[in-house]
Structures are given as structure tokens and as C-alpha cells.
Amino acid sequence: MKVFMLVTELEDYTIAYANGVAAHVPVTLAVPRRRYAGLTRWFDPAVTVRLMDWPRHRSLANLTFLGALTRLIRAERPSVIHLLSNNTLWLNLAAPFWRPVPLVTTVHDVVVHPGDRETGMIPRRATDMIVRQSGDIVVHGEGLKQLAADRFGKAPGRIHVLSHPVIDRYAAVARTEGLKRQTREGTFTVLLFGRIFAYKGLEVLIRAEALLGRRVPGVRFVIAGRGDDPWMFRSLMGDPARYDIRNRFIEDREVAQLFLDADLVVLPYTEASQSGVMNVAAPFGKPLLVTDVGELRASVEGNGMGLVVPPNDPERLAEAIARLATRPDLRAGLGANAEAWANGPNAPATVGAQAERMYRGILQRKAGGLSDMMESAAARSIAPDGAGHHYRDVASSGDRTLP
């Protein structure tokens, strides 16, 4: 079996996932040269990386590019084609020419996040179309399966759950470059990291900071990443001097330093499916404070990695920050659990093993000619296993488990 992967963005996710799968089956990955040329050192040697001169969405050069991409796929003769994101436009034209190779697409966000201008640049009709052309889709949590079934009209047996694997390359940067914590004694650093758009709960965090008053001496809030300017909420801040705001792209070494220095990583999201930031924080052994949206509660509370509060509730968020600030023992325990999760259940190789079983199941179904009607009947017999993470298809042959 060989897996051919395609993606235009999501570099951190792609590196972690491709490496994880390549620990079990051969992987060829086609990606844009402009985004990935400087990242090839992070891929496992088992991943064959094809850097391509991939045109931007608005370019008519995509028509020529699709021919070259299709010829590459035919030359590689993959068993499965996996599109690692549905944020595409032109691939809708090429997908019919890839048949009969099974096409799988990962849908990271079943619903577009409020204020996410970058994802919103691509017409939703185009992102939905590639999902509907795919025989199977992947989502990142059990709670997203029904949403995906309703949105895309897929039979439950065609929707698979694979965790977003941990992103361990920033922790590797910290190790290889010998980085150390640089915080002053007596400070408590709360980190909000990533693309800062409306759904990330920036205003909620700032209101929580104001409600803290002086309950946490030495507290500082680091807000780092591209997006909305946090200073537009200056009038809501309790003490603007407590903020370190870096409203820009953050380079790898600085990312590593930010997570080393953080005492607490906060995800005060008002809406979400899952979180890449959580998967960066875990290898650093950082405790998490998240809101109860999407799959965050299941991941954080289910693995003992942090505290969960309701969304859009600055008061509860402030109380949780104060509690964690005054309980170093609690933070240490939560951080240890996060690191164990990163090295075990959610390590790239672990998720890759689940993906390998998924691919083999898809190929077995194709070889057996299982119809959509039979799959729907089989889906009604699917039940969770003891851990609640994998599913056993009692209507399929053998004793395989599917993510």
C-alpha cells in the first residue's frame, strides 16, 4: 500500500501527520514549493516530498498545473489519495481523473469559524464540492461526525475520526538549540497563541484579565500571532502594562521560546472544532485552560491536561486563571498528563497507525464492492470500544478497528 497526500497549507499538521503515517506505510506528499521548501528537514526520510510550483488560487496557471499533478499521481500509482484539507478550488477539476483510486479528504472545520478571513477567501461551494467528490472523509472528533454527515450527506461509515496529532517540532527546536526559560521570578505567564481571529475569544480573555484585578501578582498575558489587533480592546484592559502583544508571524525559534516561558496556555475560544495550539503545547508539558467548544473538552478533560470553562464567560475564565496561578502542584500534574498524551495516545506514530488501519479498511471495502446501502446498515451496528476512541465495524470482515 502507498498513500499519496496533497495539501497547500497547514504545514505543522501536515508534517506531523505525514511523519506519523510514514512510520507504517510509504507516503508521497505533494506540496507547494513556496510554503514547504524551508521545512523539508522536518519530514521523516520515509516521506517522499514532491515540491511543486503550485499556482495560487486566483491563477489560471492552475489548469496546466493540474495536468502535471495528475501525471505525477499516475506515475506514483498510489493505493489511496488523501487530501489533507478541503480548502481547495482547482483540485475539484482534477479529482475525476484520479479515479478509481479512492480519494479521502480531511475536513478540519466542518463549520467555518466566525471572523476567519483566510479560510473565507475560498468559496464554500468549492470546499464542499471536493468533500462530496471524496469517497471518505476524516474529522477530528466524534462530536463532529454527525455534523459532517448532515452537512455533506455522507454515510456514517464513510466518515472516520482521526485525532490531530501533536506538533512536536517546536519542542524539538527548543531541545536542539538549547533554549531555556527566560521568565523572571515571581511572574505568571498566560499565553494565547495562533491566528487571532474573532472565534479565538480575544475579547473574552481581555475582559477576564480586567476581572482578575490584583488577585494574581506578577501575571502577564502574551498574545502572539497574526490576525486582529488586540490593542483595539485597550479600553477593556484592566492593566495594559500586563500585556506583551506580538501581532505578526512568529518564527520557529520564537514559538519555542514562547511555549517554554508560558506557565499556562489558554484557549478561550468562542467556537472551534479542535486546536493545533493544544497540540503544540502538549509536548512542552504545559497545562491548558480551554472553553467547552468543539472537541476541546473531550481532549483536555478526557486526558487530564487542563481545566474547562464555559465559552463567553470572562468571570469563570478569570477564576480558573487565578486558581491555576496559585496551584503549582495542579499545573505540574496537568502538564505531566499533557506530555504523556503527546508521547503516547496522540503521538504522530500512534495516529499514523490508526490512519493505516483506516486506509486498509477503505481498500478492503473497495475490493469487496460494499455498497453505500450496505455501509449505512453496517454503520448502525458500529459501537465504541472501551476507550471510546476507535470503532469496531461488526459488519465488516475480520477484526479490524477503524479510527
PDB file of C-alpha atoms in Angstrom, residues 137-237:
ATOM      1  CA  ILE A 137     -13.698  11.993   4.848  1.00  0.00           C
ATOM      2  CA  VAL A 138     -11.786  12.448   8.095  1.00  0.00           C
ATOM      3  CA  VAL A 139     -12.794  14.669  11.013  1.00  0.00           C
ATOM      4  CA  HIS A 140     -11.000  15.275  14.296  1.00  0.00           C
ATOM      5  CA  GLY A 141     -13.555  14.188  16.868  1.00  0.00           C
ATOM      6  CA  GLU A 142     -16.592  12.013  17.494  1.00  0.00           C
ATOM      7  CA  GLY A 143     -18.734  15.106  18.066  1.00  0.00           C
ATOM      8  CA  LEU A 144     -18.008  16.235  14.508  1.00  0.00           C
ATOM      9  CA  LYS A 145     -19.164  13.036  12.783  1.00  0.00           C
ATOM     10  CA  GLN A 146     -22.873  13.856  12.795  1.00  0.00           C
ATOM     11  CA  LEU A 147     -22.218  17.460  11.805  1.00  0.00           C
ATOM     12  CA  ALA A 148     -20.220  16.205   8.834  1.00  0.00           C
ATOM     13  CA  ALA A 149     -22.865  13.626   7.906  1.00  0.00           C
ATOM     14  CA  ASP A 150     -25.558  16.307   7.923  1.00  0.00           C
ATOM     15  CA  ARG A 151     -23.502  18.858   6.041  1.00  0.00           C
ATOM     16  CA  PHE A 152     -22.029  16.659   3.335  1.00  0.00           C
ATOM     17  CA  GLY A 153     -24.611  13.901   3.016  1.00  0.00           C
ATOM     18  CA  LYS A 154     -22.096  11.153   3.755  1.00  0.00           C
ATOM     19  CA  ALA A 155     -22.981   7.738   5.134  1.00  0.00           C
ATOM     20  CA  PRO A 156     -21.608   7.371   8.684  1.00  0.00           C
ATOM     21  CA  GLY A 157     -19.373   4.519   7.537  1.00  0.00           C
ATOM     22  CA  ARG A 158     -17.604   6.939   5.188  1.00  0.00           C
ATOM     23  CA  ILE A 159     -16.731   9.389   7.986  1.00  0.00           C
ATOM     24  CA  HIS A 160     -13.655   8.500  10.037  1.00  0.00           C
ATOM     25  CA  VAL A 161     -12.288  10.050  13.203  1.00  0.00           C
ATOM     26  CA  LEU A 162      -8.551  10.651  13.487  1.00  0.00           C
ATOM     27  CA  SER A 163      -7.050  12.894  16.132  1.00  0.00           C
ATOM     28  CA  HIS A 164      -4.996  15.902  15.131  1.00  0.00           C
ATOM     29  CA  PRO A 165      -1.536  14.529  16.067  1.00  0.00           C
ATOM     30  CA  VAL A 166       0.706  16.528  18.347  1.00  0.00           C
ATOM     31  CA  ILE A 167       3.027  19.041  16.718  1.00  0.00           C
ATOM     32  CA  ASP A 168       6.387  18.251  18.255  1.00  0.00           C
ATOM     33  CA  ARG A 169       8.787  20.171  16.037  1.00  0.00           C
ATOM     34  CA  TYR A 170       8.799  23.316  18.206  1.00  0.00           C
ATOM     35  CA  ALA A 171       9.741  21.270  21.263  1.00  0.00           C
ATOM     36  CA  ALA A 172      12.462  19.762  19.073  1.00  0.00           C
ATOM     37  CA  VAL A 173      13.676  23.278  18.213  1.00  0.00           C
ATOM     38  CA  ALA A 174      13.902  24.067  21.926  1.00  0.00           C
ATOM     39  CA  ARG A 175      15.924  20.897  22.572  1.00  0.00           C
ATOM     40  CA  THR A 176      18.299  21.121  19.631  1.00  0.00           C
ATOM     41  CA  GLU A 177      19.006  24.833  20.135  1.00  0.00           C
ATOM     42  CA  GLY A 178      19.368  24.525  23.893  1.00  0.00           C
ATOM     43  CA  LEU A 179      16.670  27.068  24.695  1.00  0.00           C
ATOM     44  CA  LYS A 180      15.851  27.751  28.361  1.00  0.00           C
ATOM     45  CA  ARG A 181      13.025  29.500  30.173  1.00  0.00           C
ATOM     46  CA  GLN A 182      13.579  33.239  30.342  1.00  0.00           C
ATOM     47  CA  THR A 183      10.844  34.351  32.734  1.00  0.00           C
ATOM     48  CA  ARG A 184      11.615  36.403  35.838  1.00  0.00           C
ATOM     49  CA  GLU A 185      10.977  35.033  39.304  1.00  0.00           C
ATOM     50  CA  GLY A 186       7.521  35.929  40.554  1.00  0.00           C
ATOM     51  CA  THR A 187       5.847  36.183  37.145  1.00  0.00           C
ATOM     52  CA  PHE A 188       2.950  34.046  35.921  1.00  0.00           C
ATOM     53  CA  THR A 189       2.732  33.975  32.127  1.00  0.00           C
ATOM     54  CA  VAL A 190      -0.520  33.221  30.305  1.00  0.00           C
ATOM     55  CA  LEU A 191      -0.080  32.549  26.580  1.00  0.00           C
ATOM     56  CA  LEU A 192      -2.676  32.980  23.814  1.00  0.00           C
ATOM     57  CA  PHE A 193      -1.049  31.833  20.585  1.00  0.00           C
ATOM     58  CA  GLY A 194      -2.056  31.400  16.953  1.00  0.00           C
ATOM     59  CA  ARG A 195      -4.162  33.175  14.380  1.00  0.00           C
ATOM     60  CA  ILE A 196      -6.003  35.819  16.389  1.00  0.00           C
ATOM     61  CA  PHE A 197      -9.482  35.969  14.864  1.00  0.00           C
ATOM     62  CA  ALA A 198     -12.888  36.609  16.457  1.00  0.00           C
ATOM     63  CA  TYR A 199     -13.568  32.983  17.379  1.00  0.00           C
ATOM     64  CA  LYS A 200     -10.342  32.765  19.413  1.00  0.00           C
ATOM     65  CA  GLY A 201     -12.024  34.648  22.279  1.00  0.00           C
ATOM     66  CA  LEU A 202      -9.559  37.530  22.469  1.00  0.00           C
ATOM     67  CA  GLU A 203     -12.136  39.922  23.908  1.00  0.00           C
ATOM     68  CA  VAL A 204     -13.213  37.307  26.468  1.00  0.00           C
ATOM     69  CA  LEU A 205      -9.612  36.895  27.652  1.00  0.00           C
ATOM     70  CA  ILE A 206      -9.101  40.642  27.958  1.00  0.00           C
ATOM     71  CA  ARG A 207     -12.287  41.027  29.996  1.00  0.00           C
ATOM     72  CA  ALA A 208     -11.090  38.171  32.218  1.00  0.00           C
ATOM     73  CA  GLU A 209      -7.765  39.939  32.757  1.00  0.00           C
ATOM     74  CA  ALA A 210      -9.625  43.058  33.908  1.00  0.00           C
ATOM     75  CA  LEU A 211     -11.732  40.970  36.317  1.00  0.00           C
ATOM     76  CA  LEU A 212      -8.602  39.451  37.856  1.00  0.00           C
ATOM     77  CA  GLY A 213      -7.681  42.767  39.390  1.00  0.00           C
ATOM     78  CA  ARG A 214      -4.672  42.170  41.640  1.00  0.00           C
ATOM     79  CA  ARG A 215      -5.520  38.596  42.628  1.00  0.00           C
ATOM     80  CA  VAL A 216      -2.508  37.218  40.710  1.00  0.00           C
ATOM     81  CA  PRO A 217       0.627  39.270  41.398  1.00  0.00           C
ATOM     82  CA  GLY A 218       3.090  39.229  38.526  1.00  0.00           C
ATOM     83  CA  VAL A 219       0.608  37.939  35.954  1.00  0.00           C
ATOM     84  CA  ARG A 220       1.396  38.772  32.335  1.00  0.00           C
ATOM     85  CA  PHE A 221      -0.533  37.989  29.181  1.00  0.00           C
ATOM     86  CA  VAL A 222       1.347  37.161  25.987  1.00  0.00           C
ATOM     87  CA  ILE A 223      -0.785  37.333  22.827  1.00  0.00           C
ATOM     88  CA  ALA A 224       1.223  36.179  19.825  1.00  0.00           C
ATOM     89  CA  GLY A 225       0.233  35.612  16.209  1.00  0.00           C
ATOM     90  CA  ARG A 226      -1.217  37.160  13.078  1.00  0.00           C
ATOM     91  CA  GLY A 227      -4.777  38.427  12.898  1.00  0.00           C
ATOM     92  CA  ASP A 228      -6.858  41.032  14.678  1.00  0.00           C
ATOM     93  CA  ASP A 229      -5.018  43.727  16.635  1.00  0.00           C
ATOM     94  CA  PRO A 230      -5.506  43.118  20.375  1.00  0.00           C
ATOM     95  CA  TRP A 231      -4.917  46.802  21.084  1.00  0.00           C
ATOM     96  CA  MET A 232      -8.361  47.574  19.682  1.00  0.00           C
ATOM     97  CA  PHE A 233      -9.625  46.305  23.065  1.00  0.00           C
ATOM     98  CA  ARG A 234      -7.286  48.542  25.076  1.00  0.00           C
ATOM     99  CA  SER A 235     -10.209  50.288  26.774  1.00  0.00           C
ATOM    100  CA  LEU A 236     -11.318  46.925  28.202  1.00  0.00           C
ATOM    101  CA  MET A 237      -7.930  46.040  29.688  1.00  0.00           C
TER     102      MET A 237
END
